[in-house]
Short mmCIF file of C-alpha atoms and ligand atoms in Angstrom, two decimals:
data_model
loop_
_atom_site.label_atom_id
_atom_site.label_comp_id
_atom_site.label_asym_id
_atom_site.label_seq_id
_atom_site.Cartn_x
_atom_site.Cartn_y
_atom_site.Cartn_z
CA MET A 1 -35.69 9.60 -25.36
CA SER A 2 -32.90 12.17 -25.28
CA LYS A 3 -30.82 12.10 -22.10
CA ARG A 4 -28.10 14.21 -20.58
CA VAL A 5 -25.25 12.03 -19.40
CA ALA A 6 -22.18 13.15 -17.45
CA ILE A 7 -18.96 11.18 -17.03
CA LEU A 8 -15.84 11.63 -14.93
CA THR A 9 -12.63 9.80 -14.07
CA SER A 10 -11.69 9.73 -10.39
CA GLY A 11 -8.90 8.46 -8.10
CA GLY A 12 -5.73 6.88 -9.44
CA ASP A 13 -5.73 7.14 -13.22
CA ALA A 14 -5.40 3.86 -15.10
CA PRO A 15 -4.41 3.03 -18.69
CA GLY A 16 -7.61 2.42 -20.64
CA MET A 17 -9.67 5.20 -19.03
CA ASN A 18 -9.48 7.10 -22.32
CA ALA A 19 -10.52 4.00 -24.25
CA CYS A 20 -13.55 3.80 -21.96
CA LEU A 21 -14.38 7.48 -22.52
CA ARG A 22 -14.13 6.89 -26.26
CA ALA A 23 -16.62 4.01 -26.12
CA ALA A 24 -19.02 6.06 -24.00
CA ILE A 25 -18.81 9.05 -26.36
CA ILE A 26 -19.51 6.91 -29.42
CA LYS A 27 -22.38 5.05 -27.77
CA CYS A 28 -23.94 8.34 -26.61
CA LYS A 29 -23.74 9.68 -30.14
CA CYS A 30 -25.44 6.53 -31.47
CA GLU A 31 -28.24 6.87 -28.91
CA GLY A 32 -28.63 10.62 -29.40
CA TYR A 33 -27.59 11.44 -25.80
CA GLU A 34 -25.68 14.57 -24.83
CA LEU A 35 -22.46 13.80 -22.96
CA LEU A 36 -20.63 16.13 -20.59
CA GLY A 37 -17.24 15.35 -19.08
CA TYR A 38 -16.49 16.69 -15.59
CA LYS A 39 -12.79 17.47 -15.23
CA HIS A 40 -10.55 16.55 -12.27
CA GLY A 41 -12.84 13.89 -10.84
CA TYR A 42 -15.40 14.99 -8.27
CA ASN A 43 -13.66 18.39 -8.04
CA GLY A 44 -15.09 19.20 -11.45
CA LEU A 45 -18.53 18.30 -10.21
CA LEU A 46 -18.15 20.66 -7.25
CA GLU A 47 -16.62 23.45 -9.32
CA GLN A 48 -18.92 22.93 -12.32
CA GLU A 49 -15.87 22.44 -14.50
CA PHE A 50 -17.10 20.43 -17.47
CA ILE A 51 -16.60 20.08 -21.19
CA SER A 52 -18.80 18.74 -23.92
CA LEU A 53 -17.44 15.41 -25.18
CA SER A 54 -18.06 15.40 -28.90
CA PHE A 55 -17.36 12.68 -31.43
CA ASP A 56 -14.23 14.59 -32.64
CA THR A 57 -12.60 13.86 -29.27
CA THR A 58 -12.51 10.15 -30.01
CA HIS A 59 -9.89 10.27 -32.74
CA ASN A 60 -6.60 8.66 -31.62
CA LEU A 61 -7.96 8.32 -28.10
CA ILE A 62 -8.03 4.57 -27.56
CA GLN A 63 -4.25 4.25 -27.30
CA GLN A 64 -3.62 7.19 -24.96
CA GLY A 65 -2.62 6.56 -21.34
CA GLY A 66 -3.84 8.82 -18.51
CA THR A 67 -7.23 10.46 -18.84
CA ILE A 68 -8.17 13.47 -20.97
CA LEU A 69 -10.62 14.47 -18.23
CA HIS A 70 -7.81 14.47 -15.65
CA SER A 71 -8.35 12.90 -12.25
CA ALA A 72 -8.19 13.78 -8.57
CA ARG A 73 -8.89 12.53 -5.09
CA CYS A 74 -11.46 14.95 -3.68
CA LYS A 75 -11.68 15.18 0.13
CA SER A 76 -14.50 17.73 0.30
CA PHE A 77 -16.77 15.50 -1.80
CA LYS A 78 -16.75 12.98 1.07
CA THR A 79 -18.61 15.38 3.36
CA ASP A 80 -22.41 15.74 3.32
CA ALA A 81 -21.99 19.40 2.36
CA GLY A 82 -19.81 18.38 -0.61
CA ALA A 83 -22.21 15.68 -1.79
CA LYS A 84 -25.19 18.07 -1.47
CA GLN A 85 -23.33 20.70 -3.49
CA ALA A 86 -22.56 18.11 -6.17
CA ALA A 87 -26.22 17.03 -6.21
CA ASN A 88 -27.35 20.64 -6.70
CA ASN A 89 -24.87 21.10 -9.54
CA LEU A 90 -26.11 17.94 -11.25
CA ARG A 91 -29.69 19.20 -10.98
CA LYS A 92 -28.69 22.60 -12.36
CA ALA A 93 -26.91 20.94 -15.29
CA LYS A 94 -30.04 18.76 -15.82
CA ILE A 95 -28.00 15.55 -15.75
CA ASP A 96 -30.01 12.32 -15.92
CA THR A 97 -27.13 9.87 -15.51
CA LEU A 98 -23.69 10.17 -13.93
CA VAL A 99 -21.03 7.65 -14.99
CA VAL A 100 -18.01 7.35 -12.68
CA ILE A 101 -14.85 5.60 -13.87
CA GLY A 102 -12.68 4.86 -10.84
CA GLY A 103 -11.85 2.60 -7.91
CA ASP A 104 -13.53 1.75 -4.63
CA GLY A 105 -13.03 5.22 -3.12
CA SER A 106 -14.76 6.76 -6.13
CA PHE A 107 -17.60 4.24 -5.87
CA LYS A 108 -18.09 4.99 -2.18
CA GLY A 109 -18.26 8.66 -3.14
CA ALA A 110 -20.90 7.88 -5.78
CA ALA A 111 -22.98 5.89 -3.28
CA HIS A 112 -22.79 8.80 -0.83
CA LEU A 113 -23.94 11.19 -3.56
CA SER A 114 -26.99 9.00 -4.19
CA GLN A 115 -28.33 9.99 -0.75
CA PHE A 116 -28.79 13.53 -2.07
CA TRP A 117 -29.41 13.04 -5.79
CA ASP A 118 -32.04 10.82 -7.36
CA GLY A 119 -30.49 10.64 -10.82
CA GLN A 120 -29.01 7.43 -12.19
CA ILE A 121 -25.46 6.45 -11.11
CA ILE A 122 -23.32 3.92 -12.96
CA GLY A 123 -19.77 2.99 -11.96
CA ILE A 124 -17.09 1.55 -14.24
CA PRO A 125 -14.10 -0.10 -12.50
CA GLY A 126 -10.87 1.70 -13.40
CA THR A 127 -7.79 1.10 -11.26
CA ILE A 128 -4.49 -0.69 -11.70
CA ASP A 129 -5.04 -2.41 -8.32
CA ASN A 130 -7.83 -4.77 -9.48
CA ASP A 131 -9.18 -4.67 -5.92
CA ILE A 132 -12.86 -4.32 -6.85
CA ALA A 133 -15.18 -7.25 -6.20
CA GLY A 134 -17.76 -8.27 -8.81
CA THR A 135 -15.52 -8.00 -11.86
CA ASP A 136 -12.71 -10.28 -12.99
CA ALA A 137 -10.54 -7.30 -13.89
CA THR A 138 -10.49 -3.53 -13.69
CA ILE A 139 -9.45 -1.16 -16.46
CA GLY A 140 -5.70 -0.54 -16.31
CA TYR A 141 -4.79 -3.69 -14.43
CA TYR A 142 -3.45 -5.64 -17.42
CA THR A 143 -1.27 -2.77 -18.62
CA ALA A 144 0.15 -2.30 -15.14
CA ILE A 145 1.06 -6.02 -14.97
CA ASP A 146 2.80 -5.66 -18.30
CA THR A 147 4.70 -2.56 -17.20
CA ALA A 148 5.79 -4.18 -13.95
CA MET A 149 6.74 -7.38 -15.77
CA SER A 150 8.92 -5.64 -18.35
CA SER A 151 10.57 -3.53 -15.62
CA ILE A 152 11.37 -6.68 -13.62
CA ASP A 153 12.76 -8.32 -16.78
CA LYS A 154 15.21 -5.41 -16.99
CA VAL A 155 16.05 -5.61 -13.30
CA ARG A 156 16.85 -9.28 -13.85
CA ASP A 157 19.50 -8.44 -16.45
CA THR A 158 21.51 -6.38 -14.02
CA ALA A 159 20.69 -8.71 -11.11
CA ASP A 160 22.12 -11.64 -13.10
CA ALA A 161 25.19 -9.68 -14.15
CA PHE A 162 26.10 -8.95 -10.53
CA GLU A 163 24.46 -12.03 -9.00
CA ARG A 164 22.63 -9.70 -6.69
CA ILE A 165 19.43 -9.74 -4.71
CA PHE A 166 16.80 -7.19 -5.75
CA LEU A 167 13.68 -6.10 -3.96
CA VAL A 168 11.10 -4.71 -6.39
CA GLU A 169 8.15 -2.82 -4.93
CA VAL A 170 4.94 -3.02 -6.94
CA MET A 171 1.80 -0.91 -6.40
CA GLY A 172 -1.58 -2.29 -5.36
CA ARG A 173 -2.57 -0.18 -2.35
CA HIS A 174 -3.70 -3.01 -0.01
CA ALA A 175 -4.15 -5.81 -2.55
CA GLY A 176 -1.65 -8.25 -4.03
CA PHE A 177 -3.10 -8.77 -7.53
CA LEU A 178 -0.52 -6.69 -9.32
CA ALA A 179 2.42 -8.04 -7.29
CA LEU A 180 1.39 -11.68 -7.71
CA ASN A 181 0.77 -11.42 -11.44
CA ALA A 182 3.91 -9.39 -12.11
CA ALA A 183 5.92 -11.92 -10.09
CA ILE A 184 4.53 -14.91 -12.01
CA ALA A 185 4.91 -13.26 -15.41
CA SER A 186 8.51 -12.21 -14.75
CA ALA A 187 9.50 -15.50 -13.07
CA ALA A 188 10.47 -13.68 -9.89
CA ASP A 189 11.94 -15.86 -7.16
CA TYR A 190 9.71 -14.74 -4.32
CA VAL A 191 6.64 -12.60 -3.78
CA ILE A 192 5.27 -10.88 -0.70
CA VAL A 193 1.57 -9.97 -0.84
CA PRO A 194 -0.73 -8.66 1.90
CA GLU A 195 -3.16 -11.58 1.52
CA PHE A 196 -0.52 -14.07 2.77
CA PHE A 197 1.68 -11.92 4.92
CA LYS A 198 1.76 -13.26 8.49
CA THR A 199 4.76 -11.78 10.27
CA THR A 200 8.06 -10.28 9.19
CA ASP A 201 9.89 -13.14 10.94
CA ASP A 202 7.89 -15.74 9.04
CA GLU A 203 8.64 -14.14 5.64
CA LEU A 204 12.29 -13.47 6.51
CA ASN A 205 12.90 -17.06 7.52
CA LYS A 206 11.40 -18.33 4.27
CA ILE A 207 13.38 -15.89 2.12
CA VAL A 208 16.69 -16.57 3.88
CA LYS A 209 16.14 -20.34 3.73
CA GLN A 210 15.49 -20.17 -0.01
CA ILE A 211 18.42 -17.90 -0.81
CA LYS A 212 20.81 -20.05 1.24
CA ALA A 213 19.53 -23.30 -0.28
CA ARG A 214 19.95 -21.96 -3.78
CA ARG A 215 23.38 -20.60 -3.06
CA GLU A 216 24.43 -23.99 -1.73
CA GLN A 217 23.16 -25.70 -4.88
CA GLN A 218 24.23 -23.17 -7.50
CA GLY A 219 26.75 -20.80 -5.94
CA ALA A 220 26.34 -17.07 -6.43
CA LEU A 221 23.08 -16.10 -8.08
CA SER A 222 20.52 -13.38 -8.57
CA PHE A 223 17.30 -13.47 -6.58
CA ILE A 224 14.33 -11.23 -7.23
CA ILE A 225 11.76 -10.57 -4.55
CA VAL A 226 8.59 -8.77 -5.61
CA VAL A 227 7.08 -6.87 -2.69
CA ALA A 228 3.56 -5.43 -2.73
CA GLU A 229 3.53 -1.87 -1.41
CA ASN A 230 2.36 -1.15 2.14
CA VAL A 231 3.13 -4.67 3.36
CA TRP A 232 6.61 -4.60 4.80
CA PRO A 233 6.98 -2.28 7.79
CA GLU A 234 9.35 0.53 6.73
CA GLY A 235 9.17 -0.64 3.13
CA LEU A 236 12.08 -1.88 1.07
CA LEU A 237 14.65 -0.26 3.33
CA GLY A 238 13.20 -2.15 6.31
CA LEU A 239 13.35 -5.43 4.39
CA SER A 240 16.86 -4.73 3.15
CA ASN A 241 18.04 -4.03 6.73
CA ALA A 242 16.28 -7.15 8.02
CA LEU A 243 18.05 -9.26 5.37
CA HIS A 244 21.37 -7.62 6.29
CA ASN A 245 20.80 -8.64 9.92
CA LYS A 246 20.39 -12.24 8.71
CA GLY A 247 23.70 -12.12 6.84
CA ILE A 248 22.30 -11.38 3.35
CA ASP A 249 24.05 -8.36 1.86
CA ASP A 250 24.39 -6.50 -1.43
CA VAL A 251 20.62 -6.12 -1.71
CA ARG A 252 19.29 -3.41 -4.07
CA PRO A 253 15.80 -1.88 -3.74
CA VAL A 254 13.76 -0.73 -6.76
CA THR A 255 10.41 1.03 -6.37
CA LEU A 256 8.44 0.90 -9.61
CA GLY A 257 5.94 3.50 -8.36
CA HIS A 258 3.81 5.59 -10.69
CA VAL A 259 5.50 4.23 -13.82
CA GLN A 260 2.92 1.44 -13.43
CA ARG A 261 0.05 3.89 -13.92
CA GLY A 262 1.29 5.22 -17.25
CA GLY A 263 1.64 4.08 -20.83
CA SER A 264 -0.56 3.08 -23.70
CA PRO A 265 -3.13 0.48 -22.63
CA VAL A 266 -2.50 -3.13 -23.73
CA SER A 267 -5.16 -4.85 -25.84
CA GLN A 268 -6.90 -6.51 -22.85
CA ASP A 269 -7.45 -3.12 -21.21
CA ARG A 270 -8.68 -1.54 -24.44
CA LEU A 271 -11.14 -4.41 -24.91
CA LEU A 272 -12.38 -4.30 -21.32
CA ALA A 273 -12.66 -0.51 -21.38
CA THR A 274 -14.56 -0.50 -24.66
CA THR A 275 -16.97 -3.24 -23.59
CA LEU A 276 -17.71 -1.62 -20.25
CA GLY A 277 -18.00 1.91 -21.67
CA GLU A 278 -20.51 0.75 -24.26
CA PHE A 279 -22.40 -1.41 -21.77
CA ALA A 280 -22.66 1.39 -19.19
CA ILE A 281 -24.26 3.74 -21.71
CA SER A 282 -26.63 1.00 -22.90
CA LEU A 283 -28.09 1.06 -19.35
CA VAL A 284 -28.86 4.80 -19.40
CA GLY A 285 -32.56 5.39 -18.75
CA THR A 286 -33.14 1.91 -17.30
CA ASN A 287 -33.98 1.18 -13.65
CA HIS A 288 -30.41 0.13 -12.90
CA THR A 289 -28.86 2.67 -10.59
CA ASN A 290 -26.15 2.68 -7.92
CA ILE A 291 -24.53 -0.12 -9.82
CA MET A 292 -21.16 -0.98 -11.30
CA VAL A 293 -20.77 -2.62 -14.66
CA GLY A 294 -18.09 -5.29 -14.67
CA GLU A 295 -17.01 -8.36 -16.57
CA VAL A 296 -17.10 -11.98 -15.39
CA ASN A 297 -15.98 -14.78 -17.69
CA GLN A 298 -15.89 -12.25 -20.52
CA ARG A 299 -19.56 -11.35 -20.12
CA PRO A 300 -20.74 -7.95 -18.88
CA VAL A 301 -22.40 -7.99 -15.46
CA ILE A 302 -24.30 -5.52 -13.27
CA VAL A 303 -23.28 -5.36 -9.60
CA PRO A 304 -24.78 -3.20 -6.82
CA LEU A 305 -22.18 -0.54 -5.98
CA GLU A 306 -21.86 -1.51 -2.32
CA GLU A 307 -21.09 -5.13 -3.26
CA THR A 308 -17.91 -3.90 -4.90
CA TRP A 309 -16.24 -2.97 -1.61
CA LYS A 310 -18.16 -4.99 1.01
CA HIS A 311 -16.02 -8.12 0.69
CA ALA A 312 -12.32 -8.24 -0.12
CA LYS A 313 -11.79 -9.70 -3.59
CA PRO A 314 -9.76 -12.90 -3.30
CA LEU A 315 -6.62 -13.58 -5.33
CA ASN A 316 -6.91 -16.22 -8.03
CA ASP A 317 -6.42 -19.69 -6.43
CA ALA A 318 -4.71 -21.23 -9.44
CA GLN A 319 -2.21 -18.39 -9.59
CA ILE A 320 -1.44 -18.67 -5.88
CA CYS A 321 -0.85 -22.40 -6.36
CA ALA A 322 1.40 -21.82 -9.35
CA MET A 323 3.48 -19.18 -7.60
CA LYS A 324 3.81 -21.22 -4.42
CA SER A 325 4.88 -24.38 -6.17
CA LEU A 326 7.27 -22.57 -8.49
CA MET A 327 8.84 -20.79 -5.50
CA ASN A 328 9.19 -23.99 -3.51
CA GLU A 329 9.91 -26.76 -5.97
CA ARG A 330 13.48 -25.67 -6.46
CA TYR A 331 14.47 -25.82 -2.80
O1 F6P B 1 -5.14 3.09 -6.59
C1 F6P B 1 -4.14 3.20 -7.54
C2 F6P B 1 -2.82 3.54 -6.88
O2 F6P B 1 -1.85 3.67 -7.89
C3 F6P B 1 -2.36 2.55 -5.81
O3 F6P B 1 -1.78 1.41 -6.37
C4 F6P B 1 -1.42 3.40 -5.01
O4 F6P B 1 -1.31 2.93 -3.69
C5 F6P B 1 -2.07 4.75 -5.05
O5 F6P B 1 -2.91 4.76 -6.20
C6 F6P B 1 -1.13 5.92 -5.14
O6 F6P B 1 -1.87 7.08 -5.06
P1 F6P B 1 -1.31 8.53 -5.40
O7 F6P B 1 -1.09 8.60 -6.87
O8 F6P B 1 -2.38 9.44 -4.93
O9 F6P B 1 -0.01 8.65 -4.65
#
């Protein structure tokens, strides 16, 4: 039966969102569904700013970073008045299914909307943070690891040349997935993630002990510390000052920032985005609603939306082990 489907991208954009849109557009065409794209996240839903997503849009789309629908964080959508307005607009536009590509904030928004709208809601995880439970990975995460890794590789060149200590801040909001994976992949010397952060004194003592031990063994050397954002009080400057107070000088801070959100998606993100985009549209018209589609062990899964934020997603045990033993075995 013909359906009217709407899709939007919300919150922090992530490489692969366009690949996901492409898959959804193609699948809708195959099924004979009409597909509208709301622009600027939930703002577009409130302002009725939408475009028709036709098959022509899909050409050369899979490799583009960002999102052709644009994105936003929409405060007014969080209010009951905002959600009711959005529900009215969806009814006016005769939408059967709303597909939301975004992170946990976007999913909470979608769940709130479901109190006022009885259409079908399907979430697709898209964020570089990978902090969504119920899926092994989120769209954009792999590309962001790659971007952080290649940036840290470059930092290492200059760090080695000057035998300096570098602090590299990696995004992740309040989760350490990106920092841990970027640190392992770039062979960083130390990583600070929120999941294991106890106190500044505890971390400082470990860092200073390791730098001193290595300097005793090898003389002057470079040392790269990957720091997840929002963990160290007062950020990299605070850590740099704290190291200075412990006698460690010539420390350089590098904040990778939004560079990590850009770029052409790597193959893993294109594959994940395509699988999830197709799978989400295959559920249109079924009883599945207020759900996220994710991937576990390379198989698509369906997860109730609220399960995606109820419990904090744990870091991968094997990776933690690897990083810990690689950090410690040398000292
Ligand atoms: O959620 C993705 C993310 O890039 C986080 O890693 C980061 O903390 C946040 O978004 C930055 O948000 P904004 O682009 O609004 O500054």
